[in-house]
PDB file of C-alpha atoms and ligand atoms in Angstrom:
ATOM      1  CA  MET A   1       0.408 -13.808 -11.789  1.00  0.00           C
ATOM      2  CA  GLU A   2       3.503 -13.269  -9.717  1.00  0.00           C
ATOM      3  CA  ARG A   3       6.592 -15.289 -10.634  1.00  0.00           C
ATOM      4  CA  TYR A   4       9.072 -16.311  -7.950  1.00  0.00           C
ATOM      5  CA  ARG A   5      12.558 -17.701  -8.151  1.00  0.00           C
ATOM      6  CA  ILE A   6      12.413 -21.260  -6.920  1.00  0.00           C
ATOM      7  CA  ASN A   7      14.419 -20.424  -3.774  1.00  0.00           C
ATOM      8  CA  ALA A   8      12.065 -17.551  -2.910  1.00  0.00           C
ATOM      9  CA  PHE A   9       9.049 -19.807  -3.425  1.00  0.00           C
ATOM     10  CA  VAL A  10      10.495 -22.596  -1.252  1.00  0.00           C
ATOM     11  CA  ALA A  11      11.576 -20.100   1.419  1.00  0.00           C
ATOM     12  CA  ARG A  12       8.106 -18.532   1.691  1.00  0.00           C
ATOM     13  CA  ALA A  13       6.229 -21.824   1.485  1.00  0.00           C
ATOM     14  CA  MET A  14       8.414 -23.491   4.128  1.00  0.00           C
ATOM     15  CA  GLY A  15       8.928 -20.416   6.329  1.00  0.00           C
ATOM     16  CA  ILE A  16      12.730 -20.527   6.006  1.00  0.00           C
ATOM     17  CA  SER A  17      15.352 -18.056   4.748  1.00  0.00           C
ATOM     18  CA  ARG A  18      16.297 -17.934   1.061  1.00  0.00           C
ATOM     19  CA  ARG A  19      19.781 -19.040   1.991  1.00  0.00           C
ATOM     20  CA  ARG A  20      18.440 -22.155   3.723  1.00  0.00           C
ATOM     21  CA  ALA A  21      16.163 -22.770   0.753  1.00  0.00           C
ATOM     22  CA  ASP A  22      19.204 -22.619  -1.564  1.00  0.00           C
ATOM     23  CA  VAL A  23      21.029 -25.161   0.577  1.00  0.00           C
ATOM     24  CA  LEU A  24      17.989 -27.443   0.593  1.00  0.00           C
ATOM     25  CA  LEU A  25      17.517 -27.127  -3.174  1.00  0.00           C
ATOM     26  CA  LYS A  26      21.167 -28.095  -3.711  1.00  0.00           C
ATOM     27  CA  LYS A  27      21.544 -30.818  -1.123  1.00  0.00           C
ATOM     28  CA  LYS A  28      18.134 -32.375  -1.513  1.00  0.00           C
ATOM     29  CA  ALA A  29      17.496 -31.632  -5.167  1.00  0.00           C
ATOM     30  CA  LYS A  30      16.246 -35.197  -5.634  1.00  0.00           C
ATOM     31  CA  ASP A  31      13.479 -34.598  -3.092  1.00  0.00           C
ATOM     32  CA  PHE A  32      11.961 -31.768  -5.158  1.00  0.00           C
ATOM     33  CA  TYR A  33       9.500 -32.263  -8.000  1.00  0.00           C
ATOM     34  CA  ILE A  34       8.192 -29.408 -10.151  1.00  0.00           C
ATOM     35  CA  ASN A  35       4.948 -30.177 -11.974  1.00  0.00           C
ATOM     36  CA  GLY A  36       5.605 -33.884 -11.590  1.00  0.00           C
ATOM     37  CA  ARG A  37       9.200 -33.752 -12.885  1.00  0.00           C
ATOM     38  CA  LEU A  38      12.323 -34.193 -10.826  1.00  0.00           C
ATOM     39  CA  PHE A  39      13.914 -30.780 -10.116  1.00  0.00           C
ATOM     40  CA  ASP A  40      16.923 -30.391 -12.436  1.00  0.00           C
ATOM     41  CA  GLY A  41      18.957 -28.268 -10.006  1.00  0.00           C
ATOM     42  CA  ASN A  42      18.466 -24.988 -11.925  1.00  0.00           C
ATOM     43  CA  LEU A  43      18.313 -22.413  -9.123  1.00  0.00           C
ATOM     44  CA  GLY A  44      17.280 -19.732 -11.605  1.00  0.00           C
ATOM     45  CA  LEU A  45      13.977 -21.488 -12.266  1.00  0.00           C
ATOM     46  CA  LYS A  46      10.883 -19.269 -11.909  1.00  0.00           C
ATOM     47  CA  VAL A  47       7.552 -20.602 -10.690  1.00  0.00           C
ATOM     48  CA  THR A  48       4.094 -19.241  -9.904  1.00  0.00           C
ATOM     49  CA  SER A  49       1.555 -20.389  -7.339  1.00  0.00           C
ATOM     50  CA  ASP A  50      -0.087 -22.425 -10.155  1.00  0.00           C
ATOM     51  CA  ASP A  51       3.004 -24.633 -10.451  1.00  0.00           C
ATOM     52  CA  VAL A  52       3.019 -27.777  -8.348  1.00  0.00           C
ATOM     53  CA  VAL A  53       6.201 -27.773  -6.280  1.00  0.00           C
ATOM     54  CA  GLU A  54       6.622 -30.888  -4.130  1.00  0.00           C
ATOM     55  CA  PHE A  55       9.185 -31.647  -1.455  1.00  0.00           C
ATOM     56  CA  GLN A  56       9.449 -35.184  -0.127  1.00  0.00           C
ATOM     57  CA  GLY A  57       6.072 -36.008  -1.615  1.00  0.00           C
ATOM     58  CA  ARG A  58       4.177 -33.030  -0.163  1.00  0.00           C
ATOM     59  CA  ARG A  59       2.970 -30.027  -2.141  1.00  0.00           C
ATOM     60  CA  LEU A  60       4.445 -26.708  -1.009  1.00  0.00           C
ATOM     61  CA  ARG A  61       1.972 -23.852  -1.011  1.00  0.00           C
ATOM     62  CA  LEU A  62       2.535 -20.148  -0.552  1.00  0.00           C
ATOM     63  CA  PRO A  63       0.858 -18.673   2.524  1.00  0.00           C
ATOM     64  CA  SER A  64      -2.053 -16.308   1.771  1.00  0.00           C
ATOM     65  CA  PRO A  65      -1.028 -12.694   1.293  1.00  0.00           C
ATOM     66  CA  VAL A  66      -1.161 -10.483   4.383  1.00  0.00           C
ATOM     67  CA  TYR A  67      -2.916  -7.105   4.414  1.00  0.00           C
ATOM     68  CA  VAL A  68      -2.926  -4.580   7.245  1.00  0.00           C
ATOM     69  CA  ILE A  69      -3.936  -0.954   7.576  1.00  0.00           C
ATOM     70  CA  LEU A  70      -2.144   1.529   9.789  1.00  0.00           C
ATOM     71  CA  ASN A  71      -3.389   4.851  11.103  1.00  0.00           C
ATOM     72  CA  LYS A  72      -0.236   6.818  10.392  1.00  0.00           C
ATOM     73  CA  PRO A  73       0.548   9.621  12.808  1.00  0.00           C
ATOM     74  CA  ARG A  74       2.154  12.890  11.754  1.00  0.00           C
ATOM     75  CA  GLY A  75       5.961  12.871  11.686  1.00  0.00           C
ATOM     76  CA  TYR A  76       6.487   9.348  10.319  1.00  0.00           C
ATOM     77  CA  VAL A  77       8.151   8.743   6.943  1.00  0.00           C
ATOM     78  CA  SER A  78       6.451   6.242   4.588  1.00  0.00           C
ATOM     79  CA  SER A  79       9.604   4.832   2.963  1.00  0.00           C
ATOM     80  CA  LEU A  80      10.962   1.568   4.337  1.00  0.00           C
ATOM     81  CA  SER A  81      14.428   2.902   5.038  1.00  0.00           C
ATOM     82  CA  ASP A  82      15.651   6.471   5.164  1.00  0.00           C
ATOM     83  CA  PRO A  83      18.962   7.316   6.811  1.00  0.00           C
ATOM     84  CA  HIS A  84      17.733  10.864   7.560  1.00  0.00           C
ATOM     85  CA  ALA A  85      14.420   9.886   9.125  1.00  0.00           C
ATOM     86  CA  ASN A  86      14.209   8.967  12.759  1.00  0.00           C
ATOM     87  CA  LYS A  87      10.618   7.733  12.591  1.00  0.00           C
ATOM     88  CA  LEU A  88       9.512   5.250   9.919  1.00  0.00           C
ATOM     89  CA  VAL A  89       5.955   3.955   9.479  1.00  0.00           C
ATOM     90  CA  ILE A  90       7.264   0.395   9.345  1.00  0.00           C
ATOM     91  CA  ASP A  91       8.464   0.764  12.970  1.00  0.00           C
ATOM     92  CA  LEU A  92       4.798   0.992  14.003  1.00  0.00           C
ATOM     93  CA  LEU A  93       4.250  -2.599  12.852  1.00  0.00           C
ATOM     94  CA  PRO A  94       5.414  -5.591  14.895  1.00  0.00           C
ATOM     95  CA  GLN A  95       8.657  -7.265  13.830  1.00  0.00           C
ATOM     96  CA  ARG A  96       6.902 -10.122  12.026  1.00  0.00           C
ATOM     97  CA  LEU A  97       5.070  -7.660   9.735  1.00  0.00           C
ATOM     98  CA  ARG A  98       8.054  -5.484   8.869  1.00  0.00           C
ATOM     99  CA  ARG A  99       8.548  -7.327   5.575  1.00  0.00           C
ATOM    100  CA  LEU A 100       5.263  -5.807   4.288  1.00  0.00           C
ATOM    101  CA  LYS A 101       5.356  -2.894   1.852  1.00  0.00           C
ATOM    102  CA  PRO A 102       3.216   0.254   1.936  1.00  0.00           C
ATOM    103  CA  VAL A 103       0.773   0.743  -0.934  1.00  0.00           C
ATOM    104  CA  GLY A 104       1.886   4.238  -1.970  1.00  0.00           C
ATOM    105  CA  ARG A 105       3.014   6.916   0.412  1.00  0.00           C
ATOM    106  CA  LEU A 106       1.734   9.638   2.636  1.00  0.00           C
ATOM    107  CA  ASP A 107       3.800  12.757   3.299  1.00  0.00           C
ATOM    108  CA  LYS A 108       5.648  12.861   6.593  1.00  0.00           C
ATOM    109  CA  GLU A 109       3.123  15.378   7.959  1.00  0.00           C
ATOM    110  CA  THR A 110       0.038  13.562   6.613  1.00  0.00           C
ATOM    111  CA  ARG A 111      -1.983  11.315   8.923  1.00  0.00           C
ATOM    112  CA  GLY A 112      -4.376   8.475   8.311  1.00  0.00           C
ATOM    113  CA  LEU A 113      -4.902   5.291   6.373  1.00  0.00           C
ATOM    114  CA  LEU A 114      -1.896   3.497   4.946  1.00  0.00           C
ATOM    115  CA  LEU A 115      -2.290  -0.024   3.548  1.00  0.00           C
ATOM    116  CA  PHE A 116       0.546  -2.566   3.744  1.00  0.00           C
ATOM    117  CA  THR A 117       0.818  -5.928   2.029  1.00  0.00           C
ATOM    118  CA  ASP A 118       3.259  -8.554   0.770  1.00  0.00           C
ATOM    119  CA  ASN A 119       1.155  -8.963  -2.390  1.00  0.00           C
ATOM    120  CA  SER A 120       3.346  -6.935  -4.742  1.00  0.00           C
ATOM    121  CA  ARG A 121       1.111  -7.583  -7.751  1.00  0.00           C
ATOM    122  CA  ILE A 122      -1.798  -5.826  -6.060  1.00  0.00           C
ATOM    123  CA  ILE A 123       0.381  -2.869  -5.007  1.00  0.00           C
ATOM    124  CA  HIS A 124       1.123  -1.819  -8.577  1.00  0.00           C
ATOM    125  CA  GLN A 125      -2.444  -2.261  -9.703  1.00  0.00           C
ATOM    126  CA  LEU A 126      -3.999  -0.356  -6.810  1.00  0.00           C
ATOM    127  CA  LEU A 127      -1.690   2.587  -7.473  1.00  0.00           C
ATOM    128  CA  HIS A 128      -2.363   2.731 -11.212  1.00  0.00           C
ATOM    129  CA  PRO A 129      -4.683   5.677 -12.028  1.00  0.00           C
ATOM    130  CA  LYS A 130      -6.453   3.478 -14.621  1.00  0.00           C
ATOM    131  CA  LYS A 131      -7.878   1.388 -11.781  1.00  0.00           C
ATOM    132  CA  GLY A 132      -9.576   4.553 -10.506  1.00  0.00           C
ATOM    133  CA  VAL A 133      -9.103   3.771  -6.813  1.00  0.00           C
ATOM    134  CA  GLU A 134     -10.590   6.643  -4.838  1.00  0.00           C
ATOM    135  CA  LYS A 135      -8.651   8.175  -1.996  1.00  0.00           C
ATOM    136  CA  GLU A 136     -10.662  10.281   0.430  1.00  0.00           C
ATOM    137  CA  TYR A 137      -9.120  12.982   2.626  1.00  0.00           C
ATOM    138  CA  LEU A 138     -10.145  15.558   5.176  1.00  0.00           C
ATOM    139  CA  VAL A 139      -8.102  18.620   4.343  1.00  0.00           C
ATOM    140  CA  THR A 140      -7.890  21.413   6.920  1.00  0.00           C
ATOM    141  CA  VAL A 141      -6.690  24.593   5.260  1.00  0.00           C
ATOM    142  CA  HIS A 142      -5.808  28.076   6.437  1.00  0.00           C
ATOM    143  CA  GLY A 143      -8.504  30.729   6.030  1.00  0.00           C
ATOM    144  CA  ARG A 144     -12.178  30.837   5.134  1.00  0.00           C
ATOM    145  CA  ILE A 145     -12.664  29.072   1.828  1.00  0.00           C
ATOM    146  CA  ALA A 146     -15.560  29.878  -0.535  1.00  0.00           C
ATOM    147  CA  PRO A 147     -17.150  27.089  -2.641  1.00  0.00           C
ATOM    148  CA  SER A 148     -16.079  28.734  -5.925  1.00  0.00           C
ATOM    149  CA  GLU A 149     -12.444  28.680  -4.807  1.00  0.00           C
ATOM    150  CA  LEU A 150     -12.593  24.889  -5.039  1.00  0.00           C
ATOM    151  CA  ASP A 151     -13.423  24.973  -8.778  1.00  0.00           C
ATOM    152  CA  PRO A 152      -9.802  24.481  -9.960  1.00  0.00           C
ATOM    153  CA  VAL A 153      -9.433  21.500  -7.588  1.00  0.00           C
ATOM    154  CA  ILE A 154     -12.698  19.996  -8.859  1.00  0.00           C
ATOM    155  CA  ASN A 155     -12.147  20.636 -12.581  1.00  0.00           C
ATOM    156  CA  GLY A 156      -8.405  20.008 -12.741  1.00  0.00           C
ATOM    157  CA  MET A 157      -5.660  22.614 -12.609  1.00  0.00           C
ATOM    158  CA  ASP A 158      -2.185  23.352 -13.951  1.00  0.00           C
ATOM    159  CA  MET A 159       0.461  21.995 -11.662  1.00  0.00           C
ATOM    160  CA  GLU A 160       4.267  21.760 -11.912  1.00  0.00           C
ATOM    161  CA  GLY A 161       4.612  19.702 -15.102  1.00  0.00           C
ATOM    162  CA  TYR A 162       1.114  18.224 -15.295  1.00  0.00           C
ATOM    163  CA  HIS A 163      -2.608  19.031 -15.217  1.00  0.00           C
ATOM    164  CA  SER A 164      -4.414  17.481 -12.267  1.00  0.00           C
ATOM    165  CA  LEU A 165      -7.331  15.120 -12.888  1.00  0.00           C
ATOM    166  CA  PRO A 166     -10.826  16.200 -11.848  1.00  0.00           C
ATOM    167  CA  ALA A 167     -11.637  15.515  -8.195  1.00  0.00           C
ATOM    168  CA  GLN A 168     -14.626  15.755  -5.865  1.00  0.00           C
ATOM    169  CA  ALA A 169     -14.413  18.406  -3.149  1.00  0.00           C
ATOM    170  CA  ARG A 170     -16.973  19.635  -0.638  1.00  0.00           C
ATOM    171  CA  ILE A 171     -16.684  22.107   2.204  1.00  0.00           C
ATOM    172  CA  GLU A 172     -17.434  20.468   5.544  1.00  0.00           C
ATOM    173  CA  ARG A 173     -16.816  23.369   7.961  1.00  0.00           C
ATOM    174  CA  VAL A 174     -15.588  26.928   7.797  1.00  0.00           C
ATOM    175  CA  SER A 175     -14.461  29.487  10.337  1.00  0.00           C
ATOM    176  CA  ILE A 176     -12.420  32.658  10.005  1.00  0.00           C
ATOM    177  CA  GLU A 177      -9.153  30.882  10.699  1.00  0.00           C
ATOM    178  CA  GLU A 178      -9.615  27.562   8.930  1.00  0.00           C
ATOM    179  CA  SER A 179     -11.817  25.427   6.674  1.00  0.00           C
ATOM    180  CA  VAL A 180     -12.236  21.684   6.341  1.00  0.00           C
ATOM    181  CA  VAL A 181     -12.684  20.205   2.867  1.00  0.00           C
ATOM    182  CA  ARG A 182     -13.653  16.604   2.086  1.00  0.00           C
ATOM    183  CA  LEU A 183     -11.692  15.642  -0.995  1.00  0.00           C
ATOM    184  CA  ILE A 184     -11.950  12.493  -3.133  1.00  0.00           C
ATOM    185  CA  MET A 185      -9.190  11.931  -5.680  1.00  0.00           C
ATOM    186  CA  ILE A 186      -8.037   9.207  -8.050  1.00  0.00           C
ATOM    187  CA  GLU A 187      -4.583  10.665  -8.545  1.00  0.00           C
ATOM    188  CA  GLY A 188      -1.927  10.609  -5.866  1.00  0.00           C
ATOM    189  CA  LYS A 189       1.119  12.514  -6.996  1.00  0.00           C
ATOM    190  CA  LYS A 190       3.743  13.575  -4.506  1.00  0.00           C
ATOM    191  CA  HIS A 191       2.591  16.540  -2.358  1.00  0.00           C
ATOM    192  CA  GLN A 192      -0.306  17.017  -4.787  1.00  0.00           C
ATOM    193  CA  ILE A 193      -2.962  18.043  -2.289  1.00  0.00           C
ATOM    194  CA  ARG A 194      -0.643  20.404  -0.430  1.00  0.00           C
ATOM    195  CA  GLU A 195       0.384  22.026  -3.722  1.00  0.00           C
ATOM    196  CA  MET A 196      -3.170  22.319  -5.067  1.00  0.00           C
ATOM    197  CA  PHE A 197      -4.421  24.098  -1.974  1.00  0.00           C
ATOM    198  CA  ALA A 198      -1.337  26.319  -1.774  1.00  0.00           C
ATOM    199  CA  ARG A 199      -2.042  27.359  -5.384  1.00  0.00           C
ATOM    200  CA  ILE A 200      -5.606  28.409  -4.574  1.00  0.00           C
ATOM    201  CA  GLY A 201      -4.341  30.475  -1.626  1.00  0.00           C
ATOM    202  CA  HIS A 202      -5.304  28.148   1.234  1.00  0.00           C
ATOM    203  CA  PRO A 203      -2.233  26.249   2.433  1.00  0.00           C
ATOM    204  CA  VAL A 204      -2.858  22.938   4.174  1.00  0.00           C
ATOM    205  CA  LYS A 205      -2.750  22.882   7.983  1.00  0.00           C
ATOM    206  CA  ASP A 206      -3.656  19.239   8.436  1.00  0.00           C
ATOM    207  CA  LEU A 207      -4.251  16.360   6.041  1.00  0.00           C
ATOM    208  CA  VAL A 208      -5.841  13.027   6.959  1.00  0.00           C
ATOM    209  CA  ARG A 209      -6.587  10.154   4.587  1.00  0.00           C
ATOM    210  CA  ILE A 210      -9.780   8.499   5.760  1.00  0.00           C
ATOM    211  CA  ARG A 211     -10.437   6.067   2.901  1.00  0.00           C
ATOM    212  CA  PHE A 212      -8.499   4.092   0.323  1.00  0.00           C
ATOM    213  CA  GLY A 213     -10.891   2.497  -2.202  1.00  0.00           C
ATOM    214  CA  PRO A 214     -13.161   0.201  -0.170  1.00  0.00           C
ATOM    215  CA  LEU A 215     -11.080   0.550   3.013  1.00  0.00           C
ATOM    216  CA  HIS A 216     -12.167   2.993   5.708  1.00  0.00           C
ATOM    217  CA  LEU A 217     -10.003   4.278   8.534  1.00  0.00           C
ATOM    218  CA  GLY A 218     -12.981   4.097  10.905  1.00  0.00           C
ATOM    219  CA  LYS A 219     -12.124   4.180  14.590  1.00  0.00           C
ATOM    220  CA  LEU A 220      -8.601   2.789  14.291  1.00  0.00           C
ATOM    221  CA  LYS A 221      -6.466   4.754  16.779  1.00  0.00           C
ATOM    222  CA  GLU A 222      -3.563   6.850  15.571  1.00  0.00           C
ATOM    223  CA  GLY A 223      -0.368   4.754  15.577  1.00  0.00           C
ATOM    224  CA  SER A 224      -2.389   1.495  15.626  1.00  0.00           C
ATOM    225  CA  TRP A 225      -2.779  -1.131  12.913  1.00  0.00           C
ATOM    226  CA  ARG A 226      -5.159  -4.010  12.168  1.00  0.00           C
ATOM    227  CA  TYR A 227      -5.517  -6.872   9.703  1.00  0.00           C
ATOM    228  CA  LEU A 228      -8.089  -6.419   6.948  1.00  0.00           C
ATOM    229  CA  THR A 229     -11.249  -8.461   7.318  1.00  0.00           C
ATOM    230  CA  GLY A 230     -12.127 -11.181   4.783  1.00  0.00           C
ATOM    231  CA  THR A 231     -14.772  -8.888   3.265  1.00  0.00           C
ATOM    232  CA  GLU A 232     -12.280  -6.045   2.868  1.00  0.00           C
ATOM    233  CA  ILE A 233      -9.791  -8.368   1.141  1.00  0.00           C
ATOM    234  CA  LYS A 234     -12.520  -9.554  -1.245  1.00  0.00           C
ATOM    235  CA  ARG A 235     -13.479  -5.969  -2.073  1.00  0.00           C
ATOM    236  CA  LEU A 236      -9.858  -5.055  -2.692  1.00  0.00           C
ATOM    237  CA  SER A 237      -9.289  -8.115  -4.896  1.00  0.00           C
ATOM    238  CA  ARG A 238     -12.312  -7.222  -6.984  1.00  0.00           C
ATOM    239  CA  ILE A 239     -10.646  -3.948  -8.013  1.00  0.00           C
ATOM    240  CA  VAL A 240      -7.592  -5.671  -9.444  1.00  0.00           C
ATOM    241  CA  GLN A 241      -9.230  -8.597 -11.231  1.00  0.00           C
TER     242      GLN A 241
HETATM  243  N1  LIG B   1      -1.332  14.468  -1.231  1.00  0.00           N
HETATM  244  C1  LIG B   1      -0.430  15.151  -0.488  1.00  0.00           C
HETATM  245  O1  LIG B   1      -0.127  16.296  -0.761  1.00  0.00           O
HETATM  246  N2  LIG B   1       0.101  14.520   0.567  1.00  0.00           N
HETATM  247  C2  LIG B   1      -0.188  13.254   0.919  1.00  0.00           C
HETATM  248  O2  LIG B   1       0.352  12.744   1.885  1.00  0.00           O
HETATM  249  C3  LIG B   1      -1.133  12.569   0.127  1.00  0.00           C
HETATM  250  C4  LIG B   1      -1.690  13.204  -0.956  1.00  0.00           C
END
């Protein structure tokens, strides 16, 4: 369970800045009760959403976590700030959602599903390989690929400093110039897909993530975002229980 400093908890629950929460906690310390006891003025106190924090007789509750998915276009950087990048994924969200954090990253040139949330506990869990969250991609590669060429991708292969985990891969379409592979992976190391396909002699032309665990990109337009539905949130929460 996530632990918050008391000022962060009060700020989120009351929709005010941390600085204002600090002022309130100092000036009105006698109006705050923590688990039935008068607040002792310790601003370093940590609380969770199970603790009962009351202000002027009313319980303060944290708002429910927010989850959105974005269809990331090519050319946008997934980090939240980057002095060298002129296009950041976070700029595609409205101002009020720019406090959300991406769950993992997609390369600048990769398109598709990127999940954002303010639930930091879930972020770490969803990214942990032990949770086995499947990521599904459509990988367009240069050249005509033969099924046997995918064996190293499927069985695991030597990479720079690690051996990749087994993955599922199936050829969707082939022509002389390019082939499209549907790839399902648990791992998500930096540039992993691009490096795997480069190693088997078919460099990536285009990479789109179409699924993250139970979440599907569906018909969401490139550059657009949407909130998750209640069912999607339940499915996601089930993974991290
Ligand atoms: N693997 C890559 O190589 N790039 C991505 O963006 C995601 C997975």
